[in-house]
Amino acid sequence: MSASQAAAEDAALVNVTFEGKPCAVPAGKTVAAALLGDAHAGYTSIHPLTGERRAPFCMMGTCFECLVEIDGQPNRQACLTIVREGMDIKRQYPDKEQER
């Protein structure tokens, strides 16, 4: 890879925080796609009734399996939200889900 290709790839990243850990993720992607592509992300939320881990499923906003907290706001759909510089993303936990 040439230096200009590497610089272009770096320019196409945004810095976010997921669960308190800094992550550089591709610009223009949804939060769900960015988290699925990041090795330490794994899952986005916990099912309120079963306690099972959930991950993005439909990727088009109809199933609500990808709910996360973004910048302190719970119940945000990760599959419909584009990442932006400085975004603070946290897993969604059952107590927050009931605020919907």
JSON list of C-alpha atoms in Angstrom, two decimals:
[
{"chain": "A", "resi": 1, "resn": "MET", "atom": "CA", "xyz": [0.00, 0.00, 0.00]},
{"chain": "A", "resi": 2, "resn": "SER", "atom": "CA", "xyz": [1.31, 3.39, -0.92]},
{"chain": "A", "resi": 3, "resn": "ALA", "atom": "CA", "xyz": [1.58, 6.27, 1.52]},
{"chain": "A", "resi": 4, "resn": "SER", "atom": "CA", "xyz": [-1.25, 8.13, -0.25]},
{"chain": "A", "resi": 5, "resn": "GLN", "atom": "CA", "xyz": [-3.52, 5.05, -0.03]},
{"chain": "A", "resi": 6, "resn": "ALA", "atom": "CA", "xyz": [-2.78, 4.70, 3.68]},
{"chain": "A", "resi": 7, "resn": "ALA", "atom": "CA", "xyz": [-3.48, 8.42, 4.23]},
{"chain": "A", "resi": 8, "resn": "ALA", "atom": "CA", "xyz": [-6.78, 8.13, 2.35]},
{"chain": "A", "resi": 9, "resn": "GLU", "atom": "CA", "xyz": [-7.83, 5.16, 4.49]},
{"chain": "A", "resi": 10, "resn": "ASP", "atom": "CA", "xyz": [-6.93, 7.04, 7.69]},
{"chain": "A", "resi": 11, "resn": "ALA", "atom": "CA", "xyz": [-8.90, 10.07, 6.51]},
{"chain": "A", "resi": 12, "resn": "ALA", "atom": "CA", "xyz": [-11.94, 7.83, 6.04]},
{"chain": "A", "resi": 13, "resn": "LEU", "atom": "CA", "xyz": [-12.04, 6.93, 9.74]},
{"chain": "A", "resi": 14, "resn": "VAL", "atom": "CA", "xyz": [-13.85, 8.62, 12.60]},
{"chain": "A", "resi": 15, "resn": "ASN", "atom": "CA", "xyz": [-13.04, 8.23, 16.27]},
{"chain": "A", "resi": 16, "resn": "VAL", "atom": "CA", "xyz": [-15.83, 7.03, 18.53]},
{"chain": "A", "resi": 17, "resn": "THR", "atom": "CA", "xyz": [-15.99, 5.53, 21.99]},
{"chain": "A", "resi": 18, "resn": "PHE", "atom": "CA", "xyz": [-17.70, 2.18, 22.53]},
{"chain": "A", "resi": 19, "resn": "GLU", "atom": "CA", "xyz": [-18.18, 1.05, 26.12]},
{"chain": "A", "resi": 20, "resn": "GLY", "atom": "CA", "xyz": [-15.46, 3.49, 27.18]},
{"chain": "A", "resi": 21, "resn": "LYS", "atom": "CA", "xyz": [-12.90, 2.20, 24.67]},
{"chain": "A", "resi": 22, "resn": "PRO", "atom": "CA", "xyz": [-11.74, 4.39, 21.79]},
{"chain": "A", "resi": 23, "resn": "CYS", "atom": "CA", "xyz": [-12.38, 2.96, 18.33]},
{"chain": "A", "resi": 24, "resn": "ALA", "atom": "CA", "xyz": [-11.52, 4.22, 14.87]},
{"chain": "A", "resi": 25, "resn": "VAL", "atom": "CA", "xyz": [-14.37, 3.18, 12.57]},
{"chain": "A", "resi": 26, "resn": "PRO", "atom": "CA", "xyz": [-15.11, 3.80, 8.88]},
{"chain": "A", "resi": 27, "resn": "ALA", "atom": "CA", "xyz": [-16.77, 7.14, 8.17]},
{"chain": "A", "resi": 28, "resn": "GLY", "atom": "CA", "xyz": [-20.16, 6.96, 6.49]},
{"chain": "A", "resi": 29, "resn": "LYS", "atom": "CA", "xyz": [-21.09, 3.60, 8.03]},
{"chain": "A", "resi": 30, "resn": "THR", "atom": "CA", "xyz": [-23.96, 3.02, 10.39]},
{"chain": "A", "resi": 31, "resn": "VAL", "atom": "CA", "xyz": [-23.17, 2.46, 14.05]},
{"chain": "A", "resi": 32, "resn": "ALA", "atom": "CA", "xyz": [-24.33, -1.16, 13.65]},
{"chain": "A", "resi": 33, "resn": "ALA", "atom": "CA", "xyz": [-22.02, -1.83, 10.68]},
{"chain": "A", "resi": 34, "resn": "ALA", "atom": "CA", "xyz": [-19.11, -0.17, 12.47]},
{"chain": "A", "resi": 35, "resn": "LEU", "atom": "CA", "xyz": [-19.66, -2.24, 15.62]},
{"chain": "A", "resi": 36, "resn": "LEU", "atom": "CA", "xyz": [-20.03, -5.47, 13.67]},
{"chain": "A", "resi": 37, "resn": "GLY", "atom": "CA", "xyz": [-16.71, -4.73, 11.98]},
{"chain": "A", "resi": 38, "resn": "ASP", "atom": "CA", "xyz": [-14.93, -4.01, 15.25]},
{"chain": "A", "resi": 39, "resn": "ALA", "atom": "CA", "xyz": [-13.45, -7.04, 17.03]},
{"chain": "A", "resi": 40, "resn": "HIS", "atom": "CA", "xyz": [-14.19, -5.93, 20.60]},
{"chain": "A", "resi": 41, "resn": "ALA", "atom": "CA", "xyz": [-17.77, -4.74, 20.05]},
{"chain": "A", "resi": 42, "resn": "GLY", "atom": "CA", "xyz": [-19.52, -8.11, 19.64]},
{"chain": "A", "resi": 43, "resn": "TYR", "atom": "CA", "xyz": [-23.07, -7.24, 20.56]},
{"chain": "A", "resi": 44, "resn": "THR", "atom": "CA", "xyz": [-25.12, -4.12, 21.09]},
{"chain": "A", "resi": 45, "resn": "SER", "atom": "CA", "xyz": [-27.71, -4.84, 23.75]},
{"chain": "A", "resi": 46, "resn": "ILE", "atom": "CA", "xyz": [-29.22, -7.24, 26.26]},
{"chain": "A", "resi": 47, "resn": "HIS", "atom": "CA", "xyz": [-32.72, -8.66, 25.73]},
{"chain": "A", "resi": 48, "resn": "PRO", "atom": "CA", "xyz": [-34.93, -7.28, 28.53]},
{"chain": "A", "resi": 49, "resn": "LEU", "atom": "CA", "xyz": [-36.78, -10.54, 29.23]},
{"chain": "A", "resi": 50, "resn": "THR", "atom": "CA", "xyz": [-34.22, -13.26, 28.61]},
{"chain": "A", "resi": 51, "resn": "GLY", "atom": "CA", "xyz": [-30.96, -11.46, 29.36]},
{"chain": "A", "resi": 52, "resn": "GLU", "atom": "CA", "xyz": [-29.53, -12.79, 26.09]},
{"chain": "A", "resi": 53, "resn": "ARG", "atom": "CA", "xyz": [-27.04, -10.76, 24.13]},
{"chain": "A", "resi": 54, "resn": "ARG", "atom": "CA", "xyz": [-28.45, -9.15, 21.00]},
{"chain": "A", "resi": 55, "resn": "ALA", "atom": "CA", "xyz": [-26.77, -7.98, 17.84]},
{"chain": "A", "resi": 56, "resn": "PRO", "atom": "CA", "xyz": [-28.02, -6.12, 14.78]},
{"chain": "A", "resi": 57, "resn": "PHE", "atom": "CA", "xyz": [-30.31, -8.39, 12.77]},
{"chain": "A", "resi": 58, "resn": "CYS", "atom": "CA", "xyz": [-32.36, -6.82, 9.97]},
{"chain": "A", "resi": 59, "resn": "MET", "atom": "CA", "xyz": [-30.08, -3.80, 9.42]},
{"chain": "A", "resi": 60, "resn": "MET", "atom": "CA", "xyz": [-33.05, -1.75, 8.15]},
{"chain": "A", "resi": 61, "resn": "GLY", "atom": "CA", "xyz": [-34.78, -0.50, 11.28]},
{"chain": "A", "resi": 62, "resn": "THR", "atom": "CA", "xyz": [-37.67, -2.91, 11.69]},
{"chain": "A", "resi": 63, "resn": "CYS", "atom": "CA", "xyz": [-36.53, -5.41, 14.35]},
{"chain": "A", "resi": 64, "resn": "PHE", "atom": "CA", "xyz": [-35.07, -3.17, 17.11]},
{"chain": "A", "resi": 65, "resn": "GLU", "atom": "CA", "xyz": [-32.35, -5.73, 17.90]},
{"chain": "A", "resi": 66, "resn": "CYS", "atom": "CA", "xyz": [-29.65, -3.09, 17.60]},
{"chain": "A", "resi": 67, "resn": "LEU", "atom": "CA", "xyz": [-30.73, -0.57, 20.24]},
{"chain": "A", "resi": 68, "resn": "VAL", "atom": "CA", "xyz": [-27.83, 1.30, 21.80]},
{"chain": "A", "resi": 69, "resn": "GLU", "atom": "CA", "xyz": [-27.25, 4.38, 23.91]},
{"chain": "A", "resi": 70, "resn": "ILE", "atom": "CA", "xyz": [-25.64, 7.17, 21.88]},
{"chain": "A", "resi": 71, "resn": "ASP", "atom": "CA", "xyz": [-24.32, 10.28, 23.61]},
{"chain": "A", "resi": 72, "resn": "GLY", "atom": "CA", "xyz": [-26.50, 9.52, 26.65]},
{"chain": "A", "resi": 73, "resn": "GLN", "atom": "CA", "xyz": [-29.70, 8.92, 24.67]},
{"chain": "A", "resi": 74, "resn": "PRO", "atom": "CA", "xyz": [-31.07, 5.38, 25.09]},
{"chain": "A", "resi": 75, "resn": "ASN", "atom": "CA", "xyz": [-33.03, 3.37, 22.50]},
{"chain": "A", "resi": 76, "resn": "ARG", "atom": "CA", "xyz": [-31.21, 4.61, 19.40]},
{"chain": "A", "resi": 77, "resn": "GLN", "atom": "CA", "xyz": [-31.27, 2.25, 16.45]},
{"chain": "A", "resi": 78, "resn": "ALA", "atom": "CA", "xyz": [-27.64, 1.54, 15.55]},
{"chain": "A", "resi": 79, "resn": "CYS", "atom": "CA", "xyz": [-28.59, 0.36, 12.07]},
{"chain": "A", "resi": 80, "resn": "LEU", "atom": "CA", "xyz": [-30.12, 3.74, 11.17]},
{"chain": "A", "resi": 81, "resn": "THR", "atom": "CA", "xyz": [-27.54, 6.05, 12.79]},
{"chain": "A", "resi": 82, "resn": "ILE", "atom": "CA", "xyz": [-24.42, 7.13, 10.90]},
{"chain": "A", "resi": 83, "resn": "VAL", "atom": "CA", "xyz": [-21.22, 7.32, 12.95]},
{"chain": "A", "resi": 84, "resn": "ARG", "atom": "CA", "xyz": [-19.72, 10.73, 13.55]},
{"chain": "A", "resi": 85, "resn": "GLU", "atom": "CA", "xyz": [-16.55, 11.97, 15.16]},
{"chain": "A", "resi": 86, "resn": "GLY", "atom": "CA", "xyz": [-16.61, 11.84, 18.95]},
{"chain": "A", "resi": 87, "resn": "MET", "atom": "CA", "xyz": [-19.77, 9.75, 19.27]},
{"chain": "A", "resi": 88, "resn": "ASP", "atom": "CA", "xyz": [-20.08, 7.93, 22.62]},
{"chain": "A", "resi": 89, "resn": "ILE", "atom": "CA", "xyz": [-21.80, 4.56, 22.16]},
{"chain": "A", "resi": 90, "resn": "LYS", "atom": "CA", "xyz": [-22.85, 2.18, 24.92]},
{"chain": "A", "resi": 91, "resn": "ARG", "atom": "CA", "xyz": [-24.67, -1.12, 24.97]},
{"chain": "A", "resi": 92, "resn": "GLN", "atom": "CA", "xyz": [-28.37, -0.98, 25.70]},
{"chain": "A", "resi": 93, "resn": "TYR", "atom": "CA", "xyz": [-29.42, -2.62, 28.94]},
{"chain": "A", "resi": 94, "resn": "PRO", "atom": "CA", "xyz": [-32.94, -3.74, 29.91]},
{"chain": "A", "resi": 95, "resn": "ASP", "atom": "CA", "xyz": [-33.68, -0.90, 32.35]},
{"chain": "A", "resi": 96, "resn": "LYS", "atom": "CA", "xyz": [-33.08, 1.65, 29.57]},
{"chain": "A", "resi": 97, "resn": "GLU", "atom": "CA", "xyz": [-35.19, -0.28, 27.08]},
{"chain": "A", "resi": 98, "resn": "GLN", "atom": "CA", "xyz": [-38.33, 0.24, 29.15]},
{"chain": "A", "resi": 99, "resn": "GLU", "atom": "CA", "xyz": [-38.00, 3.99, 28.62]},
{"chain": "A", "resi": 100, "resn": "ARG", "atom": "CA", "xyz": [-39.03, 3.58, 24.95]}
]
